[in-house]
Amino acid sequence: MIVLPPFLLMLTVRKSTNIAWHKSSVEKFDRQELLQQKGCVIWITGLSGSGKSTLACTLSRGLHLRGKLTYILDGDNVRHGLNSDLSFKVEDRAENIRRIGEVAKLFADAGIICIASLISPYRKDRDACRALLPEGDFIEVFLDVPLQVCEARDPKGLYKLARCGKIKGFTGIDDPYEPPLNCEIVLQQKGGDCVSPSDMAETVISYLEEKGYLQA
Ligand SMILES: Nc1ncnc2c1ncn2[C@@H]1O[C@H](COP(=O)(O)OS(=O)(=O)O)[C@@H](OP(=O)(O)O)[C@H]1O
Ligand SMILES: Nc1ncnc2c1ncn2[C@@H]1O[C@H](COP(=O)(O)OP(=O)(O)O)[C@@H](O)[C@H]1O
């Protein structure tokens, strides 16, 4: 059996041929005018337990209170439905991220501030999602929380299972995590200093405000 490397697998995904793009008379610009905001993707990456889902929810609530329309695509949640056929093998993680990237792109095109929160451990998968969007519209947020802190939190008991070999290929334990090299926002949780989820959300909201995403 020939085993294809992940990038070749991605190339073989495209099987739709003889297709044409159909334009609509209502475009992204019109939807943004209606919503008084700009569609974009806030991509939150980090280890399990780093606080991605908490930040996504706090950010969504903060923006909602400011009258802004958001939608969260959480890795764990999307794996309950659309991506329930995918495991945590490298090629399935790549496909999980590719699909969420494509869905996030549709939400951004709808004019919505889409918050994607998933481990997305591989740089090239995150960069491929970035490449789907216009310059500036993909805002990568790295939750830079040390493994020891995430492991001490262990809210679902998964690190414990991974340490005793009951879960194989767990990110940070026996599977890699590649931190971003040059992302838009880094939120650190190091040493004794505790940064609250609402302070983190405020940092992201300030960035959006400064870059003009909270107006049409
Ligand atoms: N092997 C392994 N490695 C990492 N995580 C695992 C694994 N198995 C199950 N889980 C649970 O799945 C959640 C991560 O799903 P994601 O879709 O975000 O992962 S990925 O982006 O495809 O790597 C992750 O959720 P978070 O803790 O919210 O990150 C875990 O609850
Ligand atoms: N900024 C924070 N400071 C302290 N604890 C946090 C913070 N953000 C999240 N947590 C806690 O860390 C644990 C993991 O958070 P969660 O959002 O589920 O992480 P992830 O989605 O990355 O797995 C939870 O128990 C949560 O209450």
PDB file of N, CA and C and ligand atoms in Angstrom, residues 43-54 74-79 83 86-90 92-97 100 117-122 125 155-156 158-159 162 167-172 174-177, ligand 1:
ATOM      1  N   TRP A  43      -8.419  33.112  15.211  1.00  0.00           N
ATOM      2  CA  TRP A  43      -8.009  31.698  15.311  1.00  0.00           C
ATOM      3  C   TRP A  43      -7.219  31.508  16.604  1.00  0.00           C
ATOM      4  N   ILE A  44      -7.833  30.841  17.598  1.00  0.00           N
ATOM      5  CA  ILE A  44      -7.171  30.647  18.891  1.00  0.00           C
ATOM      6  C   ILE A  44      -6.507  29.265  18.909  1.00  0.00           C
ATOM      7  N   THR A  45      -5.189  29.257  19.071  1.00  0.00           N
ATOM      8  CA  THR A  45      -4.435  27.997  19.093  1.00  0.00           C
ATOM      9  C   THR A  45      -3.701  27.855  20.430  1.00  0.00           C
ATOM     10  N   GLY A  46      -3.530  26.616  20.860  1.00  0.00           N
ATOM     11  CA  GLY A  46      -2.804  26.359  22.119  1.00  0.00           C
ATOM     12  C   GLY A  46      -3.066  24.939  22.582  1.00  0.00           C
ATOM     13  N   LEU A  47      -2.333  24.547  23.587  1.00  0.00           N
ATOM     14  CA  LEU A  47      -2.455  23.189  24.129  1.00  0.00           C
ATOM     15  C   LEU A  47      -3.847  22.941  24.715  1.00  0.00           C
ATOM     16  N   SER A  48      -4.171  21.680  24.876  1.00  0.00           N
ATOM     17  CA  SER A  48      -5.390  21.329  25.599  1.00  0.00           C
ATOM     18  C   SER A  48      -5.270  21.881  27.017  1.00  0.00           C
ATOM     19  N   GLY A  49      -6.314  22.553  27.487  1.00  0.00           N
ATOM     20  CA  GLY A  49      -6.294  23.123  28.840  1.00  0.00           C
ATOM     21  C   GLY A  49      -5.672  24.506  28.933  1.00  0.00           C
ATOM     22  N   SER A  50      -5.269  25.062  27.778  1.00  0.00           N
ATOM     23  CA  SER A  50      -4.635  26.395  27.824  1.00  0.00           C
ATOM     24  C   SER A  50      -5.674  27.505  28.002  1.00  0.00           C
ATOM     25  N   GLY A  51      -6.935  27.187  27.773  1.00  0.00           N
ATOM     26  CA  GLY A  51      -7.995  28.184  27.972  1.00  0.00           C
ATOM     27  C   GLY A  51      -8.633  28.672  26.684  1.00  0.00           C
ATOM     28  N   LYS A  52      -8.508  27.902  25.604  1.00  0.00           N
ATOM     29  CA  LYS A  52      -9.048  28.327  24.289  1.00  0.00           C
ATOM     30  C   LYS A  52     -10.568  28.503  24.337  1.00  0.00           C
ATOM     31  N   SER A  53     -11.266  27.493  24.850  1.00  0.00           N
ATOM     32  CA  SER A  53     -12.737  27.563  24.858  1.00  0.00           C
ATOM     33  C   SER A  53     -13.218  28.672  25.785  1.00  0.00           C
ATOM     34  N   THR A  54     -12.533  28.804  26.929  1.00  0.00           N
ATOM     35  CA  THR A  54     -12.913  29.862  27.883  1.00  0.00           C
ATOM     36  C   THR A  54     -12.743  31.231  27.239  1.00  0.00           C
ATOM     37  N   ASP A  74     -15.630  25.629  17.858  1.00  0.00           N
ATOM     38  CA  ASP A  74     -14.729  25.014  18.839  1.00  0.00           C
ATOM     39  C   ASP A  74     -14.393  23.594  18.378  1.00  0.00           C
ATOM     40  N   GLY A  75     -13.102  23.280  18.369  1.00  0.00           N
ATOM     41  CA  GLY A  75     -12.642  21.969  17.885  1.00  0.00           C
ATOM     42  C   GLY A  75     -13.420  20.818  18.487  1.00  0.00           C
ATOM     43  N   ASP A  76     -13.501  20.820  19.810  1.00  0.00           N
ATOM     44  CA  ASP A  76     -14.239  19.772  20.530  1.00  0.00           C
ATOM     45  C   ASP A  76     -15.676  19.667  20.024  1.00  0.00           C
ATOM     46  N   ASN A  77     -16.341  20.809  19.857  1.00  0.00           N
ATOM     47  CA  ASN A  77     -17.758  20.812  19.451  1.00  0.00           C
ATOM     48  C   ASN A  77     -17.930  20.371  18.005  1.00  0.00           C
ATOM     49  N   VAL A  78     -17.085  20.880  17.113  1.00  0.00           N
ATOM     50  CA  VAL A  78     -17.229  20.526  15.686  1.00  0.00           C
ATOM     51  C   VAL A  78     -16.954  19.032  15.482  1.00  0.00           C
ATOM     52  N   ARG A  79     -16.101  18.471  16.361  1.00  0.00           N
ATOM     53  CA  ARG A  79     -15.831  17.033  16.290  1.00  0.00           C
ATOM     54  C   ARG A  79     -17.037  16.186  16.721  1.00  0.00           C
ATOM     55  N   ASN A  83     -17.116  16.982  11.975  1.00  0.00           N
ATOM     56  CA  ASN A  83     -15.814  16.300  11.964  1.00  0.00           C
ATOM     57  C   ASN A  83     -15.771  15.050  12.834  1.00  0.00           C
ATOM     58  N   LEU A  86     -13.316  12.125  12.148  1.00  0.00           N
ATOM     59  CA  LEU A  86     -11.866  12.339  12.168  1.00  0.00           C
ATOM     60  C   LEU A  86     -11.247  11.973  13.520  1.00  0.00           C
ATOM     61  N   SER A  87     -10.067  11.336  13.453  1.00  0.00           N
ATOM     62  CA  SER A  87      -9.343  10.951  14.670  1.00  0.00           C
ATOM     63  C   SER A  87      -8.307  12.038  14.990  1.00  0.00           C
ATOM     64  N   PHE A  88      -7.305  11.684  15.774  1.00  0.00           N
ATOM     65  CA  PHE A  88      -6.247  12.636  16.112  1.00  0.00           C
ATOM     66  C   PHE A  88      -4.921  12.294  15.433  1.00  0.00           C
ATOM     67  N   LYS A  89      -5.001  11.436  14.392  1.00  0.00           N
ATOM     68  CA  LYS A  89      -3.799  11.161  13.590  1.00  0.00           C
ATOM     69  C   LYS A  89      -3.437  12.444  12.844  1.00  0.00           C
ATOM     70  N   VAL A  90      -2.177  12.558  12.432  1.00  0.00           N
ATOM     71  CA  VAL A  90      -1.715  13.804  11.813  1.00  0.00           C
ATOM     72  C   VAL A  90      -2.586  14.207  10.620  1.00  0.00           C
ATOM     73  N   ASP A  92      -5.702  13.359   9.976  1.00  0.00           N
ATOM     74  CA  ASP A  92      -7.074  13.697  10.386  1.00  0.00           C
ATOM     75  C   ASP A  92      -7.107  15.059  11.080  1.00  0.00           C
ATOM     76  N   ARG A  93      -6.070  15.372  11.839  1.00  0.00           N
ATOM     77  CA  ARG A  93      -6.002  16.714  12.440  1.00  0.00           C
ATOM     78  C   ARG A  93      -5.931  17.750  11.305  1.00  0.00           C
ATOM     79  N   ALA A  94      -5.129  17.446  10.270  1.00  0.00           N
ATOM     80  CA  ALA A  94      -5.001  18.375   9.139  1.00  0.00           C
ATOM     81  C   ALA A  94      -6.364  18.586   8.470  1.00  0.00           C
ATOM     82  N   GLU A  95      -7.125  17.513   8.306  1.00  0.00           N
ATOM     83  CA  GLU A  95      -8.439  17.622   7.660  1.00  0.00           C
ATOM     84  C   GLU A  95      -9.432  18.367   8.563  1.00  0.00           C
ATOM     85  N   ASN A  96      -9.351  18.124   9.876  1.00  0.00           N
ATOM     86  CA  ASN A  96     -10.179  18.832  10.859  1.00  0.00           C
ATOM     87  C   ASN A  96      -9.945  20.340  10.724  1.00  0.00           C
ATOM     88  N   ILE A  97      -8.685  20.710  10.648  1.00  0.00           N
ATOM     89  CA  ILE A  97      -8.318  22.131  10.587  1.00  0.00           C
ATOM     90  C   ILE A  97      -8.704  22.716   9.226  1.00  0.00           C
ATOM     91  N   ILE A 100     -12.480  23.260   9.250  1.00  0.00           N
ATOM     92  CA  ILE A 100     -12.858  24.395  10.112  1.00  0.00           C
ATOM     93  C   ILE A 100     -12.395  25.703   9.472  1.00  0.00           C
ATOM     94  N   SER A 117     -11.609  28.003  17.835  1.00  0.00           N
ATOM     95  CA  SER A 117     -10.715  27.632  18.942  1.00  0.00           C
ATOM     96  C   SER A 117     -10.442  26.141  18.857  1.00  0.00           C
ATOM     97  N   LEU A 118      -9.242  25.827  18.421  1.00  0.00           N
ATOM     98  CA  LEU A 118      -8.843  24.426  18.330  1.00  0.00           C
ATOM     99  C   LEU A 118      -7.332  24.321  18.496  1.00  0.00           C
ATOM    100  N   ILE A 119      -6.875  23.162  18.941  1.00  0.00           N
ATOM    101  CA  ILE A 119      -5.439  23.025  19.228  1.00  0.00           C
ATOM    102  C   ILE A 119      -4.634  23.416  17.990  1.00  0.00           C
ATOM    103  N   SER A 120      -5.035  22.901  16.830  1.00  0.00           N
ATOM    104  CA  SER A 120      -4.336  23.162  15.559  1.00  0.00           C
ATOM    105  C   SER A 120      -2.820  23.162  15.779  1.00  0.00           C
ATOM    106  N   PRO A 121      -2.263  21.983  16.054  1.00  0.00           N
ATOM    107  CA  PRO A 121      -0.856  21.923  16.504  1.00  0.00           C
ATOM    108  C   PRO A 121       0.182  22.181  15.422  1.00  0.00           C
ATOM    109  N   TYR A 122      -0.211  22.039  14.155  1.00  0.00           N
ATOM    110  CA  TYR A 122       0.799  22.164  13.095  1.00  0.00           C
ATOM    111  C   TYR A 122       0.731  23.526  12.409  1.00  0.00           C
ATOM    112  N   ASP A 125      -0.743  23.743   8.815  1.00  0.00           N
ATOM    113  CA  ASP A 125      -2.215  23.677   8.730  1.00  0.00           C
ATOM    114  C   ASP A 125      -2.836  25.041   9.051  1.00  0.00           C
ATOM    115  N   PRO A 155      -8.847  19.725  33.267  1.00  0.00           N
ATOM    116  CA  PRO A 155     -10.262  19.685  33.672  1.00  0.00           C
ATOM    117  C   PRO A 155     -11.005  18.425  33.221  1.00  0.00           C
ATOM    118  N   LYS A 156     -10.524  17.795  32.145  1.00  0.00           N
ATOM    119  CA  LYS A 156     -11.232  16.592  31.661  1.00  0.00           C
ATOM    120  C   LYS A 156     -10.492  15.300  32.031  1.00  0.00           C
ATOM    121  N   LEU A 158      -7.717  14.310  30.863  1.00  0.00           N
ATOM    122  CA  LEU A 158      -7.111  13.692  29.668  1.00  0.00           C
ATOM    123  C   LEU A 158      -5.593  13.560  29.786  1.00  0.00           C
ATOM    124  N   TYR A 159      -4.950  14.554  30.428  1.00  0.00           N
ATOM    125  CA  TYR A 159      -3.493  14.458  30.604  1.00  0.00           C
ATOM    126  C   TYR A 159      -3.149  13.231  31.450  1.00  0.00           C
ATOM    127  N   ALA A 162      -3.371  10.312  29.337  1.00  0.00           N
ATOM    128  CA  ALA A 162      -2.258  10.291  28.377  1.00  0.00           C
ATOM    129  C   ALA A 162      -0.966   9.854  29.072  1.00  0.00           C
ATOM    130  N   ILE A 167      -4.435   7.210  26.611  1.00  0.00           N
ATOM    131  CA  ILE A 167      -4.680   7.949  25.362  1.00  0.00           C
ATOM    132  C   ILE A 167      -3.327   8.051  24.673  1.00  0.00           C
ATOM    133  N   LYS A 168      -3.294   7.629  23.421  1.00  0.00           N
ATOM    134  CA  LYS A 168      -2.028   7.706  22.655  1.00  0.00           C
ATOM    135  C   LYS A 168      -2.072   8.949  21.764  1.00  0.00           C
ATOM    136  N   GLY A 169      -0.909   9.537  21.508  1.00  0.00           N
ATOM    137  CA  GLY A 169      -0.818  10.685  20.600  1.00  0.00           C
ATOM    138  C   GLY A 169      -1.505  11.915  21.156  1.00  0.00           C
ATOM    139  N   PHE A 170      -1.301  12.170  22.450  1.00  0.00           N
ATOM    140  CA  PHE A 170      -1.921  13.358  23.052  1.00  0.00           C
ATOM    141  C   PHE A 170      -0.974  14.551  22.900  1.00  0.00           C
ATOM    142  N   THR A 171      -1.515  15.652  22.398  1.00  0.00           N
ATOM    143  CA  THR A 171      -0.705  16.854  22.137  1.00  0.00           C
ATOM    144  C   THR A 171       0.041  17.304  23.398  1.00  0.00           C
ATOM    145  N   GLY A 172       1.341  17.504  23.236  1.00  0.00           N
ATOM    146  CA  GLY A 172       2.155  17.973  24.362  1.00  0.00           C
ATOM    147  C   GLY A 172       2.785  16.825  25.136  1.00  0.00           C
ATOM    148  N   ASP A 174       2.807  12.992  23.857  1.00  0.00           N
ATOM    149  CA  ASP A 174       3.512  12.174  22.866  1.00  0.00           C
ATOM    150  C   ASP A 174       3.070  12.540  21.450  1.00  0.00           C
ATOM    151  N   ASP A 175       2.669  13.789  21.284  1.00  0.00           N
ATOM    152  CA  ASP A 175       2.348  14.351  19.969  1.00  0.00           C
ATOM    153  C   ASP A 175       2.808  15.805  19.979  1.00  0.00           C
ATOM    154  N   PRO A 176       3.252  16.327  18.818  1.00  0.00           N
ATOM    155  CA  PRO A 176       3.879  17.666  18.836  1.00  0.00           C
ATOM    156  C   PRO A 176       2.891  18.834  18.895  1.00  0.00           C
ATOM    157  N   TYR A 177       3.388  19.963  19.383  1.00  0.00           N
ATOM    158  CA  TYR A 177       2.687  21.243  19.232  1.00  0.00           C
ATOM    159  C   TYR A 177       3.707  22.259  18.720  1.00  0.00           C
TER     160      TYR A 177
HETATM  161  N1  LIG B   1      -4.976  12.848  21.273  1.00  0.00           N
HETATM  162  C1  LIG B   1      -5.510  14.026  21.579  1.00  0.00           C
HETATM  163  N2  LIG B   1      -4.770  15.156  21.505  1.00  0.00           N
HETATM  164  C2  LIG B   1      -5.319  16.340  21.828  1.00  0.00           C
HETATM  165  N3  LIG B   1      -6.622  16.508  22.209  1.00  0.00           N
HETATM  166  C3  LIG B   1      -7.401  15.410  22.289  1.00  0.00           C
HETATM  167  C4  LIG B   1      -6.876  14.127  21.983  1.00  0.00           C
HETATM  168  N4  LIG B   1      -7.874  13.217  22.153  1.00  0.00           N
HETATM  169  C5  LIG B   1      -8.960  13.885  22.539  1.00  0.00           C
HETATM  170  N5  LIG B   1      -8.686  15.207  22.625  1.00  0.00           N
HETATM  171  C6  LIG B   1      -9.726  16.205  22.929  1.00  0.00           C
HETATM  172  O1  LIG B   1      -9.995  16.840  21.694  1.00  0.00           O
HETATM  173  C7  LIG B   1      -9.883  18.252  21.790  1.00  0.00           C
HETATM  174  C8  LIG B   1      -8.997  18.821  20.686  1.00  0.00           C
HETATM  175  O2  LIG B   1      -9.665  18.827  19.468  1.00  0.00           O
HETATM  176  P1  LIG B   1      -9.170  19.789  18.312  1.00  0.00           P
HETATM  177  O3  LIG B   1     -10.122  19.599  17.185  1.00  0.00           O
HETATM  178  O4  LIG B   1      -9.029  21.151  18.862  1.00  0.00           O
HETATM  179  O5  LIG B   1      -7.729  19.187  17.962  1.00  0.00           O
HETATM  180  S1  LIG B   1      -6.850  19.410  16.663  1.00  0.00           S
HETATM  181  O6  LIG B   1      -6.885  20.859  16.339  1.00  0.00           O
HETATM  182  O7  LIG B   1      -7.394  18.595  15.584  1.00  0.00           O
HETATM  183  O8  LIG B   1      -5.489  18.968  17.033  1.00  0.00           O
HETATM  184  C9  LIG B   1      -9.225  18.534  23.127  1.00  0.00           C
HETATM  185  O9  LIG B   1      -9.979  19.626  23.628  1.00  0.00           O
HETATM  186  P2  LIG B   1      -9.310  20.897  24.353  1.00  0.00           P
HETATM  187  O10 LIG B   1      -8.895  20.373  25.698  1.00  0.00           O
HETATM  188  O11 LIG B   1     -10.456  21.868  24.435  1.00  0.00           O
HETATM  189  O12 LIG B   1      -8.169  21.418  23.548  1.00  0.00           O
HETATM  190  C10 LIG B   1      -9.392  17.262  23.935  1.00  0.00           C
HETATM  191  O13 LIG B   1     -10.523  17.388  24.763  1.00  0.00           O
END
